[in-house]
């Protein structure tokens, strides 16, 4: 292996420790503990796991955690009414509506109903719009792409002037990652299912962010020697030879790509822990905004 490993676990731990220190500082000054509420509609098993992890991490860092689970057949009005009630609740600093929502619900309308000051996911159209505009800053940045940029910064990968390729254009990861890279003055190409000569395009990248949702799609010959590769994908592959009956892997063929890349953030163990750490950081920031402790 020639690539240096980007240790997302260790970097995420530092971010969480800073968030916990900021919480302790607020409490010492007499402010209420920051509070995060999760809203889960339905009982998707993966979403239940993610929401549980977010709630436990809040408590671990000294924050308040609230949760609401609504039935899968909830109406648009019911979900939006809950969001409205949470917007008005002073104990709630951050509102996280776990995505994806059941298909009959309009997720854009739900996200728009969240107060931009409590939008710790950064998915409100006001925050996303500001992310897309020159000279403007959102109140919050989506957690997974923010985590990718944080990892690159931590290991000293220069974004200014770099050729960056983002594989995937989802609202949650690909598109905001591309917008963040533009803000950092990278030259950005977004690839998707209709992109021609995908391997050739990826091979131009100094920075390659793989968020395409395809098992180990990025191969060794897709990667420029020395490039920084961030794997955002997570896939559970059934395997009877493993103790758990499965193993986890990402969008990048780790073993072969690490022979050519300069830096690599693996999956699992890379961006995953960063997402939750950035969420904790955003929740502390929401509480600081609510208390007038930071300028926005
Ligand atoms: N589903 C997958 N990732 C996310 C995320 O970052 N936030 C929310 N709310 N839902 C998600």
PDB file of C-alpha atoms and ligand atoms in Angstrom, residues 54 96-100 121 123 143-144 172 275, ligand 1:
ATOM      1  CA  UNK A  54     -27.254  10.196  16.741  1.00  0.00           C
ATOM      2  CA  UNK A  96     -33.131  16.260  12.093  1.00  0.00           C
ATOM      3  CA  UNK A  97     -35.768  14.646   9.886  1.00  0.00           C
ATOM      4  CA  UNK A  98     -34.225  11.321   8.894  1.00  0.00           C
ATOM      5  CA  UNK A  99     -34.205  10.742   5.140  1.00  0.00           C
ATOM      6  CA  UNK A 100     -35.440   9.089   3.035  1.00  0.00           C
ATOM      7  CA  UNK A 121     -28.573  19.085   8.338  1.00  0.00           C
ATOM      8  CA  UNK A 123     -30.865  20.857   3.765  1.00  0.00           C
ATOM      9  CA  UNK A 143     -22.759  16.906   7.608  1.00  0.00           C
ATOM     10  CA  UNK A 144     -21.358  14.208   5.309  1.00  0.00           C
ATOM     11  CA  UNK A 172     -27.324  14.809   0.661  1.00  0.00           C
ATOM     12  CA  UNK A 275     -20.965  12.613   9.596  1.00  0.00           C
TER      13      UNK A 275
HETATM   14  N1  LIG B   1     -30.085  10.039   5.497  1.00  0.00           N
HETATM   15  C1  LIG B   1     -28.837   9.709   5.080  1.00  0.00           C
HETATM   16  N2  LIG B   1     -27.950  10.666   5.450  1.00  0.00           N
HETATM   17  C2  LIG B   1     -28.663  11.614   6.107  1.00  0.00           C
HETATM   18  C3  LIG B   1     -28.297  12.839   6.721  1.00  0.00           C
HETATM   19  O1  LIG B   1     -27.132  13.277   6.721  1.00  0.00           O
HETATM   20  N3  LIG B   1     -29.328  13.522   7.311  1.00  0.00           N
HETATM   21  C4  LIG B   1     -30.612  13.080   7.294  1.00  0.00           C
HETATM   22  N4  LIG B   1     -31.535  13.839   7.877  1.00  0.00           N
HETATM   23  N5  LIG B   1     -30.982  11.946   6.714  1.00  0.00           N
HETATM   24  C5  LIG B   1     -30.001  11.223   6.135  1.00  0.00           C
END
